[in-house]
Amino acid sequence: ALHLIPRRFRKNISKKQQSIMSKLVYGSDDQLFFCIEKVQASQGKPFGRLLDAGTGTHSLRWISSLIVGERMEDNGLKIEHYTAVTADEKMRL
């Protein structure tokens, strides 16, 4: 995933950040998320408020990639707020 980070930002990324970035899921890694990104981008509107019902670690990694990607360069898919809902007992706080 490091290759997806613009070169101008790579020199400022720590080893820990690189490790975190390598765990993210990008739209290019997953057909469903690719389709969601493509449809949203075609509307010309940011996500704004995002609801992920049925959240798992995979979708959280995708949402994280949108947040990180938006901070690094404007990808047009800005998330202002997200809500993740899950029934997975392993993900309870």
PDB file of N, CA and C in Angstrom:
ATOM      1  N   ALA A   1       0.816  -1.197   0.000  1.00  0.00           N
ATOM      2  CA  ALA A   1       0.000   0.000   0.000  1.00  0.00           C
ATOM      3  C   ALA A   1       0.858   1.258   0.000  1.00  0.00           C
ATOM      4  N   LEU A   2       2.126   1.136   0.378  1.00  0.00           N
ATOM      5  CA  LEU A   2       2.998   2.296   0.411  1.00  0.00           C
ATOM      6  C   LEU A   2       3.127   2.934  -0.965  1.00  0.00           C
ATOM      7  N   HIS A   3       3.054   2.126  -2.019  1.00  0.00           N
ATOM      8  CA  HIS A   3       3.161   2.678  -3.373  1.00  0.00           C
ATOM      9  C   HIS A   3       1.980   3.582  -3.719  1.00  0.00           C
ATOM     10  N   LEU A   4       0.898   3.514  -2.964  1.00  0.00           N
ATOM     11  CA  LEU A   4      -0.268   4.358  -3.215  1.00  0.00           C
ATOM     12  C   LEU A   4      -0.132   5.737  -2.576  1.00  0.00           C
ATOM     13  N   ILE A   5       0.877   5.914  -1.734  1.00  0.00           N
ATOM     14  CA  ILE A   5       1.096   7.190  -1.065  1.00  0.00           C
ATOM     15  C   ILE A   5       1.900   8.089  -1.994  1.00  0.00           C
ATOM     16  N   PRO A   6       1.443   9.305  -2.220  1.00  0.00           N
ATOM     17  CA  PRO A   6       2.192  10.216  -3.082  1.00  0.00           C
ATOM     18  C   PRO A   6       3.640  10.348  -2.616  1.00  0.00           C
ATOM     19  N   ARG A   7       4.560  10.391  -3.553  1.00  0.00           N
ATOM     20  CA  ARG A   7       5.993  10.434  -3.240  1.00  0.00           C
ATOM     21  C   ARG A   7       6.358  11.558  -2.276  1.00  0.00           C
ATOM     22  N   ARG A   8       5.691  12.710  -2.422  1.00  0.00           N
ATOM     23  CA  ARG A   8       6.050  13.857  -1.571  1.00  0.00           C
ATOM     24  C   ARG A   8       5.786  13.591  -0.092  1.00  0.00           C
ATOM     25  N   PHE A   9       4.942  12.609   0.229  1.00  0.00           N
ATOM     26  CA  PHE A   9       4.640  12.293   1.623  1.00  0.00           C
ATOM     27  C   PHE A   9       5.455  11.122   2.165  1.00  0.00           C
ATOM     28  N   ARG A  10       6.011  10.303   1.301  1.00  0.00           N
ATOM     29  CA  ARG A  10       6.699   9.078   1.741  1.00  0.00           C
ATOM     30  C   ARG A  10       7.858   9.345   2.671  1.00  0.00           C
ATOM     31  N   LYS A  11       8.637  10.395   2.437  1.00  0.00           N
ATOM     32  CA  LYS A  11       9.823  10.654   3.255  1.00  0.00           C
ATOM     33  C   LYS A  11       9.474  11.013   4.693  1.00  0.00           C
ATOM     34  N   ASN A  12       8.255  11.462   4.950  1.00  0.00           N
ATOM     35  CA  ASN A  12       7.837  11.881   6.281  1.00  0.00           C
ATOM     36  C   ASN A  12       7.096  10.794   7.057  1.00  0.00           C
ATOM     37  N   ILE A  13       7.039   9.595   6.501  1.00  0.00           N
ATOM     38  CA  ILE A  13       6.288   8.522   7.139  1.00  0.00           C
ATOM     39  C   ILE A  13       7.228   7.621   7.945  1.00  0.00           C
ATOM     40  N   SER A  14       6.891   7.436   9.225  1.00  0.00           N
ATOM     41  CA  SER A  14       7.706   6.595  10.098  1.00  0.00           C
ATOM     42  C   SER A  14       7.473   5.117   9.782  1.00  0.00           C
ATOM     43  N   LYS A  15       8.329   4.272  10.316  1.00  0.00           N
ATOM     44  CA  LYS A  15       8.178   2.818  10.127  1.00  0.00           C
ATOM     45  C   LYS A  15       6.848   2.338  10.690  1.00  0.00           C
ATOM     46  N   LYS A  16       6.441   2.885  11.829  1.00  0.00           N
ATOM     47  CA  LYS A  16       5.161   2.499  12.431  1.00  0.00           C
ATOM     48  C   LYS A  16       4.006   2.892  11.506  1.00  0.00           C
ATOM     49  N   GLN A  17       4.074   4.100  10.949  1.00  0.00           N
ATOM     50  CA  GLN A  17       3.028   4.546  10.030  1.00  0.00           C
ATOM     51  C   GLN A  17       3.012   3.679   8.773  1.00  0.00           C
ATOM     52  N   GLN A  18       4.193   3.293   8.287  1.00  0.00           N
ATOM     53  CA  GLN A  18       4.269   2.419   7.119  1.00  0.00           C
ATOM     54  C   GLN A  18       3.604   1.081   7.409  1.00  0.00           C
ATOM     55  N   SER A  19       3.818   0.566   8.626  1.00  0.00           N
ATOM     56  CA  SER A  19       3.210  -0.696   9.024  1.00  0.00           C
ATOM     57  C   SER A  19       1.689  -0.581   9.043  1.00  0.00           C
ATOM     58  N   ILE A  20       1.194   0.521   9.580  1.00  0.00           N
ATOM     59  CA  ILE A  20      -0.250   0.754   9.620  1.00  0.00           C
ATOM     60  C   ILE A  20      -0.801   0.870   8.200  1.00  0.00           C
ATOM     61  N   MET A  21      -0.117   1.645   7.363  1.00  0.00           N
ATOM     62  CA  MET A  21      -0.571   1.850   5.991  1.00  0.00           C
ATOM     63  C   MET A  21      -0.623   0.538   5.216  1.00  0.00           C
ATOM     64  N   SER A  22       0.272  -0.383   5.521  1.00  0.00           N
ATOM     65  CA  SER A  22       0.302  -1.654   4.790  1.00  0.00           C
ATOM     66  C   SER A  22      -0.905  -2.531   5.109  1.00  0.00           C
ATOM     67  N   LYS A  23      -1.620  -2.218   6.191  1.00  0.00           N
ATOM     68  CA  LYS A  23      -2.790  -3.000   6.584  1.00  0.00           C
ATOM     69  C   LYS A  23      -4.096  -2.432   6.038  1.00  0.00           C
ATOM     70  N   LEU A  24      -4.045  -1.259   5.411  1.00  0.00           N
ATOM     71  CA  LEU A  24      -5.248  -0.637   4.887  1.00  0.00           C
ATOM     72  C   LEU A  24      -5.758  -1.377   3.658  1.00  0.00           C
ATOM     73  N   VAL A  25      -7.045  -1.266   3.418  1.00  0.00           N
ATOM     74  CA  VAL A  25      -7.676  -1.863   2.240  1.00  0.00           C
ATOM     75  C   VAL A  25      -8.130  -0.711   1.353  1.00  0.00           C
ATOM     76  N   TYR A  26      -7.634  -0.694   0.131  1.00  0.00           N
ATOM     77  CA  TYR A  26      -7.990   0.354  -0.824  1.00  0.00           C
ATOM     78  C   TYR A  26      -9.032  -0.175  -1.794  1.00  0.00           C
ATOM     79  N   GLY A  27      -9.755   0.741  -2.422  1.00  0.00           N
ATOM     80  CA  GLY A  27     -10.744   0.341  -3.411  1.00  0.00           C
ATOM     81  C   GLY A  27     -10.144  -0.532  -4.491  1.00  0.00           C
ATOM     82  N   SER A  28      -8.893  -0.281  -4.820  1.00  0.00           N
ATOM     83  CA  SER A  28      -8.224  -1.089  -5.842  1.00  0.00           C
ATOM     84  C   SER A  28      -7.942  -2.512  -5.372  1.00  0.00           C
ATOM     85  N   ASP A  29      -8.078  -2.759  -4.068  1.00  0.00           N
ATOM     86  CA  ASP A  29      -7.836  -4.091  -3.494  1.00  0.00           C
ATOM     87  C   ASP A  29      -9.094  -4.938  -3.386  1.00  0.00           C
ATOM     88  N   ASP A  30     -10.264  -4.329  -3.521  1.00  0.00           N
ATOM     89  CA  ASP A  30     -11.516  -5.016  -3.248  1.00  0.00           C
ATOM     90  C   ASP A  30     -12.580  -4.548  -4.245  1.00  0.00           C
ATOM     91  N   GLN A  31     -13.189  -5.458  -4.955  1.00  0.00           N
ATOM     92  CA  GLN A  31     -14.141  -5.105  -6.006  1.00  0.00           C
ATOM     93  C   GLN A  31     -15.357  -4.342  -5.476  1.00  0.00           C
ATOM     94  N   LEU A  32     -15.897  -4.748  -4.334  1.00  0.00           N
ATOM     95  CA  LEU A  32     -17.058  -4.057  -3.767  1.00  0.00           C
ATOM     96  C   LEU A  32     -16.708  -2.615  -3.413  1.00  0.00           C
ATOM     97  N   PHE A  33     -15.616  -2.430  -2.703  1.00  0.00           N
ATOM     98  CA  PHE A  33     -15.223  -1.083  -2.301  1.00  0.00           C
ATOM     99  C   PHE A  33     -14.846  -0.243  -3.526  1.00  0.00           C
ATOM    100  N   PHE A  34     -14.266  -0.866  -4.534  1.00  0.00           N
ATOM    101  CA  PHE A  34     -13.960  -0.163  -5.780  1.00  0.00           C
ATOM    102  C   PHE A  34     -15.235   0.383  -6.407  1.00  0.00           C
ATOM    103  N   CYS A  35     -16.269  -0.449  -6.452  1.00  0.00           N
ATOM    104  CA  CYS A  35     -17.554  -0.020  -7.028  1.00  0.00           C
ATOM    105  C   CYS A  35     -18.181   1.113  -6.222  1.00  0.00           C
ATOM    106  N   ILE A  36     -18.124   1.010  -4.914  1.00  0.00           N
ATOM    107  CA  ILE A  36     -18.670   2.069  -4.053  1.00  0.00           C
ATOM    108  C   ILE A  36     -17.933   3.382  -4.316  1.00  0.00           C
ATOM    109  N   GLU A  37     -16.603   3.329  -4.358  1.00  0.00           N
ATOM    110  CA  GLU A  37     -15.810   4.536  -4.612  1.00  0.00           C
ATOM    111  C   GLU A  37     -16.124   5.116  -5.989  1.00  0.00           C
ATOM    112  N   LYS A  38     -16.238   4.244  -6.983  1.00  0.00           N
ATOM    113  CA  LYS A  38     -16.485   4.684  -8.352  1.00  0.00           C
ATOM    114  C   LYS A  38     -17.836   5.385  -8.470  1.00  0.00           C
ATOM    115  N   VAL A  39     -18.868   4.792  -7.884  1.00  0.00           N
ATOM    116  CA  VAL A  39     -20.205   5.391  -7.934  1.00  0.00           C
ATOM    117  C   VAL A  39     -20.217   6.719  -7.187  1.00  0.00           C
ATOM    118  N   GLN A  40     -19.613   6.756  -6.009  1.00  0.00           N
ATOM    119  CA  GLN A  40     -19.592   7.986  -5.216  1.00  0.00           C
ATOM    120  C   GLN A  40     -18.843   9.086  -5.963  1.00  0.00           C
ATOM    121  N   ALA A  41     -17.689   8.760  -6.536  1.00  0.00           N
ATOM    122  CA  ALA A  41     -16.906   9.750  -7.277  1.00  0.00           C
ATOM    123  C   ALA A  41     -17.664  10.250  -8.505  1.00  0.00           C
ATOM    124  N   SER A  42     -18.423   9.364  -9.154  1.00  0.00           N
ATOM    125  CA  SER A  42     -19.174   9.761 -10.350  1.00  0.00           C
ATOM    126  C   SER A  42     -20.277  10.763 -10.020  1.00  0.00           C
ATOM    127  N   GLN A  43     -20.716  10.787  -8.769  1.00  0.00           N
ATOM    128  CA  GLN A  43     -21.737  11.741  -8.331  1.00  0.00           C
ATOM    129  C   GLN A  43     -21.139  13.124  -8.065  1.00  0.00           C
ATOM    130  N   GLY A  44     -19.800  13.160  -7.967  1.00  0.00           N
ATOM    131  CA  GLY A  44     -19.123  14.430  -7.723  1.00  0.00           C
ATOM    132  C   GLY A  44     -19.325  14.983  -6.327  1.00  0.00           C
ATOM    133  N   LYS A  45     -19.690  14.105  -5.404  1.00  0.00           N
ATOM    134  CA  LYS A  45     -19.933  14.527  -4.030  1.00  0.00           C
ATOM    135  C   LYS A  45     -19.077  13.696  -3.094  1.00  0.00           C
ATOM    136  N   PRO A  46     -18.608  14.284  -1.985  1.00  0.00           N
ATOM    137  CA  PRO A  46     -17.877  13.501  -0.987  1.00  0.00           C
ATOM    138  C   PRO A  46     -18.836  12.570  -0.241  1.00  0.00           C
ATOM    139  N   PHE A  47     -18.301  11.602   0.477  1.00  0.00           N
ATOM    140  CA  PHE A  47     -19.148  10.738   1.295  1.00  0.00           C
ATOM    141  C   PHE A  47     -19.865  11.554   2.360  1.00  0.00           C
ATOM    142  N   GLY A  48     -19.151  12.501   2.960  1.00  0.00           N
ATOM    143  CA  GLY A  48     -19.754  13.290   4.034  1.00  0.00           C
ATOM    144  C   GLY A  48     -19.927  12.428   5.268  1.00  0.00           C
ATOM    145  N   ARG A  49     -21.163  12.031   5.557  1.00  0.00           N
ATOM    146  CA  ARG A  49     -21.455  11.154   6.700  1.00  0.00           C
ATOM    147  C   ARG A  49     -21.646   9.743   6.160  1.00  0.00           C
ATOM    148  N   LEU A  50     -20.866   8.814   6.669  1.00  0.00           N
ATOM    149  CA  LEU A  50     -20.851   7.439   6.172  1.00  0.00           C
ATOM    150  C   LEU A  50     -21.335   6.484   7.253  1.00  0.00           C
ATOM    151  N   LEU A  51     -22.262   5.616   6.903  1.00  0.00           N
ATOM    152  CA  LEU A  51     -22.749   4.568   7.798  1.00  0.00           C
ATOM    153  C   LEU A  51     -22.300   3.233   7.245  1.00  0.00           C
ATOM    154  N   ASP A  52     -21.594   2.462   8.052  1.00  0.00           N
ATOM    155  CA  ASP A  52     -21.186   1.112   7.675  1.00  0.00           C
ATOM    156  C   ASP A  52     -21.894   0.146   8.619  1.00  0.00           C
ATOM    157  N   ALA A  53     -22.975  -0.443   8.152  1.00  0.00           N
ATOM    158  CA  ALA A  53     -23.739  -1.401   8.946  1.00  0.00           C
ATOM    159  C   ALA A  53     -23.256  -2.794   8.592  1.00  0.00           C
ATOM    160  N   GLY A  54     -22.839  -3.533   9.595  1.00  0.00           N
ATOM    161  CA  GLY A  54     -22.264  -4.850   9.356  1.00  0.00           C
ATOM    162  C   GLY A  54     -20.743  -4.762   9.277  1.00  0.00           C
ATOM    163  N   THR A  55     -20.200  -3.830  10.018  1.00  0.00           N
ATOM    164  CA  THR A  55     -18.759  -3.554   9.993  1.00  0.00           C
ATOM    165  C   THR A  55     -17.943  -4.749  10.444  1.00  0.00           C
ATOM    166  N   GLY A  56     -16.851  -4.951   9.733  1.00  0.00           N
ATOM    167  CA  GLY A  56     -15.826  -5.920  10.111  1.00  0.00           C
ATOM    168  C   GLY A  56     -14.480  -5.243   9.981  1.00  0.00           C
ATOM    169  N   THR A  57     -13.428  -5.954  10.294  1.00  0.00           N
ATOM    170  CA  THR A  57     -12.099  -5.342  10.211  1.00  0.00           C
ATOM    171  C   THR A  57     -11.761  -4.936   8.778  1.00  0.00           C
ATOM    172  N   HIS A  58     -12.232  -5.704   7.801  1.00  0.00           N
ATOM    173  CA  HIS A  58     -11.934  -5.398   6.405  1.00  0.00           C
ATOM    174  C   HIS A  58     -12.523  -4.035   6.003  1.00  0.00           C
ATOM    175  N   SER A  59     -13.790  -3.803   6.342  1.00  0.00           N
ATOM    176  CA  SER A  59     -14.399  -2.519   5.975  1.00  0.00           C
ATOM    177  C   SER A  59     -13.825  -1.368   6.790  1.00  0.00           C
ATOM    178  N   LEU A  60     -13.440  -1.609   8.035  1.00  0.00           N
ATOM    179  CA  LEU A  60     -12.797  -0.552   8.817  1.00  0.00           C
ATOM    180  C   LEU A  60     -11.455  -0.155   8.198  1.00  0.00           C
ATOM    181  N   ARG A  61     -10.742  -1.137   7.662  1.00  0.00           N
ATOM    182  CA  ARG A  61      -9.470  -0.832   6.994  1.00  0.00           C
ATOM    183  C   ARG A  61      -9.716  -0.025   5.721  1.00  0.00           C
ATOM    184  N   TRP A  62     -10.820  -0.300   5.038  1.00  0.00           N
ATOM    185  CA  TRP A  62     -11.158   0.484   3.846  1.00  0.00           C
ATOM    186  C   TRP A  62     -11.522   1.917   4.238  1.00  0.00           C
ATOM    187  N   ILE A  63     -12.376   2.085   5.251  1.00  0.00           N
ATOM    188  CA  ILE A  63     -12.747   3.422   5.710  1.00  0.00           C
ATOM    189  C   ILE A  63     -11.497   4.196   6.132  1.00  0.00           C
ATOM    190  N   SER A  64     -10.591   3.522   6.808  1.00  0.00           N
ATOM    191  CA  SER A  64      -9.331   4.167   7.214  1.00  0.00           C
ATOM    192  C   SER A  64      -8.537   4.641   6.008  1.00  0.00           C
ATOM    193  N   SER A  65      -8.541   3.857   4.933  1.00  0.00           N
ATOM    194  CA  SER A  65      -7.799   4.271   3.743  1.00  0.00           C
ATOM    195  C   SER A  65      -8.414   5.522   3.125  1.00  0.00           C
ATOM    196  N   LEU A  66      -9.720   5.677   3.212  1.00  0.00           N
ATOM    197  CA  LEU A  66     -10.371   6.888   2.699  1.00  0.00           C
ATOM    198  C   LEU A  66      -9.990   8.105   3.536  1.00  0.00           C
ATOM    199  N   ILE A  67      -9.919   7.908   4.842  1.00  0.00           N
ATOM    200  CA  ILE A  67      -9.572   9.012   5.736  1.00  0.00           C
ATOM    201  C   ILE A  67      -8.118   9.414   5.526  1.00  0.00           C
ATOM    202  N   VAL A  68      -7.232   8.465   5.504  1.00  0.00           N
ATOM    203  CA  VAL A  68      -5.809   8.748   5.290  1.00  0.00           C
ATOM    204  C   VAL A  68      -5.585   9.328   3.905  1.00  0.00           C
ATOM    205  N   GLY A  69      -6.206   8.737   2.888  1.00  0.00           N
ATOM    206  CA  GLY A  69      -6.047   9.220   1.523  1.00  0.00           C
ATOM    207  C   GLY A  69      -6.540  10.642   1.361  1.00  0.00           C
ATOM    208  N   GLU A  70      -7.632  10.994   2.028  1.00  0.00           N
ATOM    209  CA  GLU A  70      -8.189  12.335   1.925  1.00  0.00           C
ATOM    210  C   GLU A  70      -7.243  13.342   2.546  1.00  0.00           C
ATOM    211  N   ARG A  71      -6.584  12.970   3.623  1.00  0.00           N
ATOM    212  CA  ARG A  71      -5.656  13.895   4.263  1.00  0.00           C
ATOM    213  C   ARG A  71      -4.427  14.135   3.401  1.00  0.00           C
ATOM    214  N   MET A  72      -4.009  13.128   2.675  1.00  0.00           N
ATOM    215  CA  MET A  72      -2.783  13.249   1.895  1.00  0.00           C
ATOM    216  C   MET A  72      -2.979  13.991   0.589  1.00  0.00           C
ATOM    217  N   GLU A  73      -4.073  13.772  -0.045  1.00  0.00           N
ATOM    218  CA  GLU A  73      -4.407  14.514  -1.264  1.00  0.00           C
ATOM    219  C   GLU A  73      -5.899  14.396  -1.497  1.00  0.00           C
ATOM    220  N   ASP A  74      -6.469  15.393  -2.130  1.00  0.00           N
ATOM    221  CA  ASP A  74      -7.916  15.420  -2.317  1.00  0.00           C
ATOM    222  C   ASP A  74      -8.343  14.348  -3.306  1.00  0.00           C
ATOM    223  N   ASN A  75      -8.972  13.300  -2.792  1.00  0.00           N
ATOM    224  CA  ASN A  75      -9.436  12.218  -3.662  1.00  0.00           C
ATOM    225  C   ASN A  75     -10.926  12.347  -3.965  1.00  0.00           C
ATOM    226  N   GLY A  76     -11.541  13.413  -3.490  1.00  0.00           N
ATOM    227  CA  GLY A  76     -12.953  13.650  -3.780  1.00  0.00           C
ATOM    228  C   GLY A  76     -13.911  12.780  -2.995  1.00  0.00           C
ATOM    229  N   LEU A  77     -13.410  11.940  -2.100  1.00  0.00           N
ATOM    230  CA  LEU A  77     -14.267  11.037  -1.328  1.00  0.00           C
ATOM    231  C   LEU A  77     -14.186  11.354   0.165  1.00  0.00           C
ATOM    232  N   LYS A  78     -14.164  12.605   0.504  1.00  0.00           N
ATOM    233  CA  LYS A  78     -14.000  13.055   1.881  1.00  0.00           C
ATOM    234  C   LYS A  78     -15.075  12.487   2.801  1.00  0.00           C
ATOM    235  N   ILE A  79     -14.632  12.082   3.979  1.00  0.00           N
ATOM    236  CA  ILE A  79     -15.539  11.600   5.025  1.00  0.00           C
ATOM    237  C   ILE A  79     -15.478  12.598   6.174  1.00  0.00           C
ATOM    238  N   GLU A  80     -16.608  13.182   6.509  1.00  0.00           N
ATOM    239  CA  GLU A  80     -16.680  14.107   7.635  1.00  0.00           C
ATOM    240  C   GLU A  80     -16.923  13.361   8.935  1.00  0.00           C
ATOM    241  N   HIS A  81     -17.686  12.283   8.853  1.00  0.00           N
ATOM    242  CA  HIS A  81     -18.067  11.518  10.041  1.00  0.00           C
ATOM    243  C   HIS A  81     -18.442  10.112   9.587  1.00  0.00           C
ATOM    244  N   TYR A  82     -18.087   9.124  10.371  1.00  0.00           N
ATOM    245  CA  TYR A  82     -18.554   7.778  10.036  1.00  0.00           C
ATOM    246  C   TYR A  82     -19.065   7.069  11.281  1.00  0.00           C
ATOM    247  N   THR A  83     -20.032   6.211  11.058  1.00  0.00           N
ATOM    248  CA  THR A  83     -20.599   5.372  12.105  1.00  0.00           C
ATOM    249  C   THR A  83     -20.453   3.939  11.645  1.00  0.00           C
ATOM    250  N   ALA A  84     -19.888   3.113  12.504  1.00  0.00           N
ATOM    251  CA  ALA A  84     -19.700   1.700  12.197  1.00  0.00           C
ATOM    252  C   ALA A  84     -20.503   0.876  13.199  1.00  0.00           C
ATOM    253  N   VAL A  85     -21.338  -0.009  12.686  1.00  0.00           N
ATOM    254  CA  VAL A  85     -22.213  -0.845  13.509  1.00  0.00           C
ATOM    255  C   VAL A  85     -21.869  -2.300  13.244  1.00  0.00           C
ATOM    256  N   THR A  86     -21.689  -3.071  14.315  1.00  0.00           N
ATOM    257  CA  THR A  86     -21.361  -4.480  14.157  1.00  0.00           C
ATOM    258  C   THR A  86     -21.995  -5.305  15.274  1.00  0.00           C
ATOM    259  N   ALA A  87     -22.194  -6.563  14.990  1.00  0.00           N
ATOM    260  CA  ALA A  87     -22.645  -7.517  16.011  1.00  0.00           C
ATOM    261  C   ALA A  87     -21.518  -8.485  16.359  1.00  0.00           C
ATOM    262  N   ASP A  88     -20.344  -8.257  15.779  1.00  0.00           N
ATOM    263  CA  ASP A  88     -19.177  -9.125  16.006  1.00  0.00           C
ATOM    264  C   ASP A  88     -18.674  -8.955  17.438  1.00  0.00           C
ATOM    265  N   GLU A  89     -18.806  -9.988  18.223  1.00  0.00           N
ATOM    266  CA  GLU A  89     -18.405  -9.939  19.639  1.00  0.00           C
ATOM    267  C   GLU A  89     -16.923  -9.616  19.807  1.00  0.00           C
ATOM    268  N   LYS A  90     -16.094  -9.998  18.850  1.00  0.00           N
ATOM    269  CA  LYS A  90     -14.643  -9.762  18.942  1.00  0.00           C
ATOM    270  C   LYS A  90     -14.303  -8.287  18.788  1.00  0.00           C
ATOM    271  N   MET A  91     -15.231  -7.490  18.291  1.00  0.00           N
ATOM    272  CA  MET A  91     -14.965  -6.075  18.063  1.00  0.00           C
ATOM    273  C   MET A  91     -15.553  -5.174  19.140  1.00  0.00           C
ATOM    274  N   ARG A  92     -16.070  -5.759  20.190  1.00  0.00           N
ATOM    275  CA  ARG A  92     -16.666  -4.968  21.279  1.00  0.00           C
ATOM    276  C   ARG A  92     -15.574  -4.235  22.043  1.00  0.00           C
ATOM    277  N   LEU A  93     -15.931  -3.056  22.526  1.00  0.00           N
ATOM    278  CA  LEU A  93     -15.002  -2.267  23.354  1.00  0.00           C
ATOM    279  C   LEU A  93     -15.023  -2.731  24.776  1.00  0.00           C
TER     280      LEU A  93
END
